[in-house]
Short mmCIF file of C-alpha atoms in Angstrom, two decimals:
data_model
loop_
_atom_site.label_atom_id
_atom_site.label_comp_id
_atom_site.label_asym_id
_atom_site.label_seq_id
_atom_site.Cartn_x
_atom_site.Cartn_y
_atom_site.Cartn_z
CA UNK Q 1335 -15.46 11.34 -22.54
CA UNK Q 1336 -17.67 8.51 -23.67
CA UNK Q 1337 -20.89 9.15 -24.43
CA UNK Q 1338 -23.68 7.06 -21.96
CA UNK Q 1339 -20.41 6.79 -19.16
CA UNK Q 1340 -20.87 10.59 -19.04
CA UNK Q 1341 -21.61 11.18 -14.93
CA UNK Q 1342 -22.66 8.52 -12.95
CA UNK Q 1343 -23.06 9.31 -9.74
CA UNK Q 1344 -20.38 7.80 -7.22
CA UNK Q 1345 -17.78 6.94 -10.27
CA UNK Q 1346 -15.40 7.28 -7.29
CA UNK Q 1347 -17.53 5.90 -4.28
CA UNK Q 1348 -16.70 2.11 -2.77
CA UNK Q 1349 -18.76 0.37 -4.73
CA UNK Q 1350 -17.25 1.78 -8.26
CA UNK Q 1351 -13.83 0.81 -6.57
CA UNK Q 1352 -14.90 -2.64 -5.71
CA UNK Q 1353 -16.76 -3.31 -9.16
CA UNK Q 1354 -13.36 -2.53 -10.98
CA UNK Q 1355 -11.38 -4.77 -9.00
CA UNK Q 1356 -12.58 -7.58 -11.02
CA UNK Q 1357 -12.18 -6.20 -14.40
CA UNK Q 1358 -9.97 -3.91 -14.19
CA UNK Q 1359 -7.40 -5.96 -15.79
CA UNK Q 1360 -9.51 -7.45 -18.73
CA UNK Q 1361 -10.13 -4.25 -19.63
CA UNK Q 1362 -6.25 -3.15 -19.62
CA UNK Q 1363 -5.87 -6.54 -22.13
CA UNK Q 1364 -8.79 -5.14 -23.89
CA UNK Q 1365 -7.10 -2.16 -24.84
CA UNK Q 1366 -3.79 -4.02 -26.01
CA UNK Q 1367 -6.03 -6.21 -28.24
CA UNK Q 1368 -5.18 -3.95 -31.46
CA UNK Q 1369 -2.08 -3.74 -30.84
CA UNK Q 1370 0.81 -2.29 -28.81
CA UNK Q 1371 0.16 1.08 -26.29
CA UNK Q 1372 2.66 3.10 -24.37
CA UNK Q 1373 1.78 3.18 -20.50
CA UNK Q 1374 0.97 6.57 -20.89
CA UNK Q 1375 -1.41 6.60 -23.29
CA UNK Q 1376 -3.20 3.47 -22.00
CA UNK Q 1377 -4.02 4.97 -18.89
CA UNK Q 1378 -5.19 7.88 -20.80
CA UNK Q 1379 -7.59 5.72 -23.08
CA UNK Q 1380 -8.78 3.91 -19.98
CA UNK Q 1381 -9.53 7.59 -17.50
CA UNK Q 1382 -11.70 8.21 -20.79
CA UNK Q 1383 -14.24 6.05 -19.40
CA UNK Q 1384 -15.25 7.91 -16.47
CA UNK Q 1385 -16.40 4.37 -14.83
CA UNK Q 1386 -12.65 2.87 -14.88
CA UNK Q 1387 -11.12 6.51 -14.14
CA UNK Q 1388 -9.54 5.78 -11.55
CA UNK Q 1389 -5.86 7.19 -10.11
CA UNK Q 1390 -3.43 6.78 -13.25
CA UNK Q 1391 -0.69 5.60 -10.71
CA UNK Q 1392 -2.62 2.81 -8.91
CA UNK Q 1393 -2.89 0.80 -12.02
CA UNK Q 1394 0.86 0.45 -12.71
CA UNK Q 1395 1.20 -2.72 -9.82
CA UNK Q 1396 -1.48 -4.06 -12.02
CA UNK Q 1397 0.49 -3.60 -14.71
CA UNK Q 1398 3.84 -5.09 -13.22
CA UNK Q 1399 1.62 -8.41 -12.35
CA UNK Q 1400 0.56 -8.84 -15.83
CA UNK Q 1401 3.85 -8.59 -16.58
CA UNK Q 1402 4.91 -11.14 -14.25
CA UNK Q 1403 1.89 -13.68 -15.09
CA UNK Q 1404 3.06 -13.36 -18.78
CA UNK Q 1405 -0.06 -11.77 -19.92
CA UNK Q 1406 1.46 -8.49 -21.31
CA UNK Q 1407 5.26 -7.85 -22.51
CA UNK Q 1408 6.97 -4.40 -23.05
CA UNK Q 1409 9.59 -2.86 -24.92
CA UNK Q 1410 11.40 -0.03 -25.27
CA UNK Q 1411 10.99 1.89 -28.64
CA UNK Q 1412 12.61 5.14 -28.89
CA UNK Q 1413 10.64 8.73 -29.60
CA UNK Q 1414 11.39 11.44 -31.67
CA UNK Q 1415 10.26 13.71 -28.75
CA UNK Q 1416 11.28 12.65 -24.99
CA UNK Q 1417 12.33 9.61 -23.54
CA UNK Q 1418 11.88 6.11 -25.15
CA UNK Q 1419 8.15 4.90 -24.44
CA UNK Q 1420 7.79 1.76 -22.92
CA UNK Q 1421 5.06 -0.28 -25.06
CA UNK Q 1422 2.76 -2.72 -24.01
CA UNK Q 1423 1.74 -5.97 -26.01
CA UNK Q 1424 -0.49 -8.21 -25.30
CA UNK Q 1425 1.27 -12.22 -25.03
CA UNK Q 1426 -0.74 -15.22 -26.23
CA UNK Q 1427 -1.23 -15.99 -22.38
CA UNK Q 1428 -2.82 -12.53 -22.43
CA UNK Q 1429 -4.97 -12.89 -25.49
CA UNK Q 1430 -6.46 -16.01 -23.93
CA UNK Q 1431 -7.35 -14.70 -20.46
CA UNK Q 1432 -9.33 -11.82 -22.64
CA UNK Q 1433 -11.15 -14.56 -24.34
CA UNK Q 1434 -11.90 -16.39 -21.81
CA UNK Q 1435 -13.23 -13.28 -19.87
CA UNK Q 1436 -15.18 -11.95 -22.99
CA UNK Q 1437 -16.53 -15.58 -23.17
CA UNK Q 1438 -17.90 -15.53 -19.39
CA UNK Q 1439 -18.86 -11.84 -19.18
CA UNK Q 1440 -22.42 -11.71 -20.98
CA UNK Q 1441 -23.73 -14.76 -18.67
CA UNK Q 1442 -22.33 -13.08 -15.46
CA UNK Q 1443 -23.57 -9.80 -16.39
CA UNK Q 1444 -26.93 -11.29 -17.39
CA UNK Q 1445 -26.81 -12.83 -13.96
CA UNK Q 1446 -26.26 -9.59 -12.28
CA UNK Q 1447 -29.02 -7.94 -13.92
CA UNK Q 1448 -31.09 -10.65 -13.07
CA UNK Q 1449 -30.77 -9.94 -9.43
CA UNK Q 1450 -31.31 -6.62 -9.45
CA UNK Q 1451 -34.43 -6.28 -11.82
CA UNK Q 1452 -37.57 -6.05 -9.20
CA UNK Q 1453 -39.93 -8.99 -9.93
CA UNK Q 1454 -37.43 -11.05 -11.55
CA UNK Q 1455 -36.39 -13.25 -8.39
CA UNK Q 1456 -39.95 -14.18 -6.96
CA UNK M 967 15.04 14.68 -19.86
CA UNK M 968 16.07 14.58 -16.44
CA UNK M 969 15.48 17.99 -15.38
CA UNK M 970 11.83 16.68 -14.93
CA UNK M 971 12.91 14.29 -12.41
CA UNK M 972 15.08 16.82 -10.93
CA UNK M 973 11.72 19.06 -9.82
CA UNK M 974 11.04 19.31 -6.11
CA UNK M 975 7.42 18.41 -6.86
CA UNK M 976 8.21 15.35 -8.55
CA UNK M 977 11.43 14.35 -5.76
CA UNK M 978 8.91 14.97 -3.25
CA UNK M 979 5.88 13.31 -4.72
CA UNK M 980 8.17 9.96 -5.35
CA UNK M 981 10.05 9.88 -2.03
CA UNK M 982 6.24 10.33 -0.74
CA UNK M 983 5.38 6.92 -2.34
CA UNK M 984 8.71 5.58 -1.38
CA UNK M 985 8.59 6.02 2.40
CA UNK M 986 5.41 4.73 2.10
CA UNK M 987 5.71 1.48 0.56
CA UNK M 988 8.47 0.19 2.61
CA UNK M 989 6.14 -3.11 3.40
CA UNK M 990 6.65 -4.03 -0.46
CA UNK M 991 9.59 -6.61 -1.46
CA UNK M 992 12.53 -4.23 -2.28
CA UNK M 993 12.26 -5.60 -6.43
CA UNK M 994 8.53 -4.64 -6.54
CA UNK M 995 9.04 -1.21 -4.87
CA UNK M 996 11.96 -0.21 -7.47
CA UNK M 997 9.94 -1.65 -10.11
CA UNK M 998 7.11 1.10 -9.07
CA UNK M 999 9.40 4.07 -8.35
CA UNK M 1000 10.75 2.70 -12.04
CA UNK M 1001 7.67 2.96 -13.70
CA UNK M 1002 6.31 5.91 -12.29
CA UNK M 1003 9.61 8.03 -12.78
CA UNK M 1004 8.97 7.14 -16.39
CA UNK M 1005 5.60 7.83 -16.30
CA UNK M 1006 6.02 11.15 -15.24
CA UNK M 1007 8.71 11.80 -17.22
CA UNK M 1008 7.14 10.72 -20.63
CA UNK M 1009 3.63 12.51 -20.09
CA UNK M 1010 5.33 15.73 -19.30
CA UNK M 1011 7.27 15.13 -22.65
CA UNK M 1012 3.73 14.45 -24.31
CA UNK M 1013 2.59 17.82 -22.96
CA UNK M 1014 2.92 20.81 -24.81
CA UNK M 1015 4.09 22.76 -22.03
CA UNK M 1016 6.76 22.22 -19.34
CA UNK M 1017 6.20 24.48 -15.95
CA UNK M 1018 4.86 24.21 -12.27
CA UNK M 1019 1.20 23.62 -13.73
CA UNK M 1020 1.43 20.96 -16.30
CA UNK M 1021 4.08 19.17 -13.55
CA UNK M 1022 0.98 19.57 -11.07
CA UNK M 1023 -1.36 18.59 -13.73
CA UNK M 1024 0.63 14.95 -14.60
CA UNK M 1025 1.09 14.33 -10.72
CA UNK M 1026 -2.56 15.17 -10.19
CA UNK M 1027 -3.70 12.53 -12.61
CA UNK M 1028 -1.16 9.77 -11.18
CA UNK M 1029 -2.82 10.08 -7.80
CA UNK M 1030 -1.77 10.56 -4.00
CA UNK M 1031 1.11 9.07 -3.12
CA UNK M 1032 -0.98 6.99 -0.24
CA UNK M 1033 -3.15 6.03 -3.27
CA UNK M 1034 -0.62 3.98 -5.18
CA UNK M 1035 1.12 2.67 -2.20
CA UNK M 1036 -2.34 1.03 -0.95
CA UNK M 1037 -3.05 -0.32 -4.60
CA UNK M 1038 1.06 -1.74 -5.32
CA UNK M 1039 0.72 -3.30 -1.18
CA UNK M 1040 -2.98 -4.89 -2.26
CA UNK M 1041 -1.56 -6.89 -5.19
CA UNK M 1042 0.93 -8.13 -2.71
CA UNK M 1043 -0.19 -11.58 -2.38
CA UNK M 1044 -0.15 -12.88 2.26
CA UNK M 1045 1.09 -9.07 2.67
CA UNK M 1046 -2.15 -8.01 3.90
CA UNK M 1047 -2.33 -6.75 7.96
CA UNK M 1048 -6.21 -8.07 8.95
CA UNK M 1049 -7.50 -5.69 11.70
CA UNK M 1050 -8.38 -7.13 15.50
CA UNK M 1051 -10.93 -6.18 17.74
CA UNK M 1052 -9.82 -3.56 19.92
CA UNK M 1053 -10.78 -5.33 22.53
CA UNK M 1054 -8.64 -8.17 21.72
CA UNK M 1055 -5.61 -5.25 21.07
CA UNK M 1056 -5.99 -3.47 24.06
CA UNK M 1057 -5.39 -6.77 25.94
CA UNK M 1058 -1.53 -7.05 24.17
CA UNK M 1059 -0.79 -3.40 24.52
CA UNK M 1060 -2.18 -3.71 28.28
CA UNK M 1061 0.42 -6.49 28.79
CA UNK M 1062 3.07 -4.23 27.18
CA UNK M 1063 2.79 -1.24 29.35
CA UNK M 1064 1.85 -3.16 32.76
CA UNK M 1065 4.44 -6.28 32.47
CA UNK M 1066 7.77 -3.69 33.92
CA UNK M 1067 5.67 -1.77 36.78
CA UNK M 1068 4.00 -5.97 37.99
CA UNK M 1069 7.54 -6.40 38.90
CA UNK M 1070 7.48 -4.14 41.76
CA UNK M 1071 4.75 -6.64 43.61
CA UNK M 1072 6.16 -8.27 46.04
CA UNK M 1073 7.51 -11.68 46.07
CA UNK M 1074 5.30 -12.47 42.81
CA UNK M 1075 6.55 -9.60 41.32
CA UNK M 1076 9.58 -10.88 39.05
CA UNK M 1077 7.39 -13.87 37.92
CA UNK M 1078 4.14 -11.93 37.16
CA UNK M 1079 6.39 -9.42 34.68
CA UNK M 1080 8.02 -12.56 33.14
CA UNK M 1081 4.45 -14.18 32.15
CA UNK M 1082 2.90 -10.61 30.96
CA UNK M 1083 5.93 -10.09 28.62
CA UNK M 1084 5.66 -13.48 27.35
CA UNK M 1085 2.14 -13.66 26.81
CA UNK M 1086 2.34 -10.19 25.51
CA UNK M 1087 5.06 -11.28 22.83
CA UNK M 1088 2.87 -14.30 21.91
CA UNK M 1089 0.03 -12.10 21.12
CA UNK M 1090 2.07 -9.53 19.05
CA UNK M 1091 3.67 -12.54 16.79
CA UNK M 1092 0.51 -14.26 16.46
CA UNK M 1093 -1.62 -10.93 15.72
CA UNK M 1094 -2.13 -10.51 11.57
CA UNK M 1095 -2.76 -6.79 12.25
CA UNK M 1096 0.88 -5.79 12.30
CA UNK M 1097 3.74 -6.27 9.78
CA UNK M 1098 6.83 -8.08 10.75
CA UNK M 1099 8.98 -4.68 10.99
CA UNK M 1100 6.30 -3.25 13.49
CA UNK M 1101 6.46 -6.68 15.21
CA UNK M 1102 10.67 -6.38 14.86
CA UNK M 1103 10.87 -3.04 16.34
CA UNK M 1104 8.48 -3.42 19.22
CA UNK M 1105 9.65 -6.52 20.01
CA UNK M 1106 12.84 -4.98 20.64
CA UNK M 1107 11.21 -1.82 22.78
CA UNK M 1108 9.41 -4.11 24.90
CA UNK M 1109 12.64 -6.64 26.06
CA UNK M 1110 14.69 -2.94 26.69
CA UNK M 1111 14.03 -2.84 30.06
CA UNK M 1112 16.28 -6.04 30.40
CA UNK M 1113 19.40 -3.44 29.53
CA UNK M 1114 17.61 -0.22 30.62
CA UNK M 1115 16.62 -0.73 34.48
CA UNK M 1116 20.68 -1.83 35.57
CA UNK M 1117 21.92 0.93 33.52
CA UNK M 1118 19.60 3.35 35.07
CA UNK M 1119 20.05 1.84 38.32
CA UNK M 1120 23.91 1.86 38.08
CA UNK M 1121 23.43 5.40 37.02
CA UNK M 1122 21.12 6.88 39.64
CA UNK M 1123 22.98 4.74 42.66
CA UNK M 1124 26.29 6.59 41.47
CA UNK M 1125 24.89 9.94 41.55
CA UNK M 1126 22.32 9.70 44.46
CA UNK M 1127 25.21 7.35 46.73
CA UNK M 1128 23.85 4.34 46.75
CA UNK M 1129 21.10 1.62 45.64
CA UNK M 1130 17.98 2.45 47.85
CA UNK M 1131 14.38 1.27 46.80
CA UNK M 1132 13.96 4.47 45.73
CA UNK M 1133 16.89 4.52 43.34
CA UNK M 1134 15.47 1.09 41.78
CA UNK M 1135 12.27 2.47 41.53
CA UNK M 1136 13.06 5.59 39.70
CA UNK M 1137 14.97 3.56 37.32
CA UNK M 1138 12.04 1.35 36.91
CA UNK M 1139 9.61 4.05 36.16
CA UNK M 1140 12.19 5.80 33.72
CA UNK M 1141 12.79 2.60 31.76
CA UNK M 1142 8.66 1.93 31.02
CA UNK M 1143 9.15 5.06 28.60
CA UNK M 1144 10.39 2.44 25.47
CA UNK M 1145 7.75 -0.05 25.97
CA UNK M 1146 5.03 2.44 26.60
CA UNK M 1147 5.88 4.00 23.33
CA UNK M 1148 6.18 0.59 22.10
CA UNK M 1149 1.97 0.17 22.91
CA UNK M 1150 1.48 3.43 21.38
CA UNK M 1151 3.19 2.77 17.79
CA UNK M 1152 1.19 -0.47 17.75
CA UNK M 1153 -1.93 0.92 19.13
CA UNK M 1154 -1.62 3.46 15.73
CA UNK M 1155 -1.27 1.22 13.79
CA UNK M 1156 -3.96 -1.11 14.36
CA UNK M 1157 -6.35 2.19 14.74
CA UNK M 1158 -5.46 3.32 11.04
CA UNK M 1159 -5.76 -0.45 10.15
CA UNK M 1160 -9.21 -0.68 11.11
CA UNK M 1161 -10.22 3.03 10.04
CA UNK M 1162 -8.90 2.12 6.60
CA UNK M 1163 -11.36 -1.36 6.40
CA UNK M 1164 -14.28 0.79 7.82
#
């Protein structure tokens, strides 16, 4: 559990849901930035964050676009307990949608919290 | 390892996910069923332990099987069924279930059932609330009645001697059963469309 993400209330409620559709993803390249993660063990870094916990199996057609789009490859590397894992790596095309989305995300969240502070808008 | 795949908890959980993403392109749905079969089978090989609770436990965090299906059919891009008023659906299935008893009016009759079942396969096609299969299989449901009413007729005239308005009727009647169940598939569907969007 992070600390600060701890409990907020409706983590799982429609808005929550509808907030992470849009970064959802960026934060899935986020977590490939340093380097290469099984599926597993992504989704577990990523359910950390009570925000983005979301079902573990709902982000694997995210996944399988950003693996279409070119934004993340995988590979096979074997274990020395279980099956082989299946590793994710983040591709050039990858690194520079996270950029670009690191770039853009202090304005837009600035934005936001424009809106929302009372007295801010009048 | 696959004795985990081989659990009826896991079996069940992934035919769950696979009867219900039957909307998806067949590559994408394999792809899922791929990637969650390894999923499951590499974070029970993570675990320490390997019994009915830590098999829960993994299937548990993955989700409901309706879950995943909704999220792998909303990356679908133009797969998307867009609820109707019900208004506007009650019209179609109306058509549906009143275009085989119209044709008993007189004189009219035949012509009146011809323009409902047209009109009412216009508005099926052209509705975004359905998927092509539901559109497929109702389609077919609501043109039986074309084979249905002379085989019933042939039918009851052979064992009630003879083809009397009553015979006709009867076999009229009998043959509204597929299209009525026809109206009540699609009627559902477009009610767990719109419940889902509330």
């Amino acid at each position: 559990m992070v600390d600060g993400y701890a409990s907020i209330p409706g983590a799982d409620g429609r808005v929550a849901s509808q907030l992470r559709k849009g970064v959802l993803e960026y934060c899935v390249l986020a977590l490939l930035r340093d380097g290469p993660r099984y599926g597993v063990e992504l989704l577990a870094e990523l359910a950390r964050v009570e925000v983005m916990a979301t079902s573990q199996g709902t982000i694997y057609p995210l996944l399988s676009r950003l693996r279409r789009t070119g934004l993340a490859d995988t590979h096979l590397r074997e274990s020395e307990s279980g099956p082989p894992r299946r590793y994710y790596t983040l591709t050039d095309a990858g690194r520079s949608a996270l950029e670009e989305f690191t770039a853009n995300w202090p304005s837009f969240r600035a934005a936001v919290d424009h809106f929302l502070t009372p007295g801010e808008t009048t | 390892m696959n004795d985990t795949l081989a659990h009826p908890l896991v079996r069940a959980y992934l035919t769950s996910v696979e009867e219900r993403t039957t909307a998806l392109p067949d590559v994408r749905r394999q792809e899922l069923l791929a990637d969650l079969r390894e999923h499951i089978e590499v974070a029970l090989a993570d675990s320490d332990t390997f019994d009915e609770n830590s098999v829960r436990r993994v299937l548990d965090q993955l989700g409901t099987p309706g879950e995943i299906a909704a999220a792998a059919l909303a990356e679908e891009p133009g797969n998307h069924p867009v609820p109707e008023s019900s208004r506007h659906t009650s019209v179609t299935l109306c058509l549906i279930v009143m275009a085989l008893p119209a044709a008993l009016i007189p004189v009219i009759g035949p012509f009146l059932a011809l323009a409902a079942t047209v009109a009412a396969l216009v508005r099926l096609w052209k509705s975004p609330q359905w998927v092509r299969r539901e559109k497929r299989q109702a389609t077919l449901l609501v043109l039986s009645p074309v084979v249905t009413v002379p085989a019933l007729a042939v039918v009851l005239s052979v064992a009630l001697g003879g083809l009397t308005p009553i015979t006709l009727m009867t076999a009229l009647l009998a043959a509204m059963c597929l299209p009525v169940a026809a109206a009540i598939r699609l009627g559902r569907s477009a009610a767990r469309l719109r419940q889902q969007l509330r």
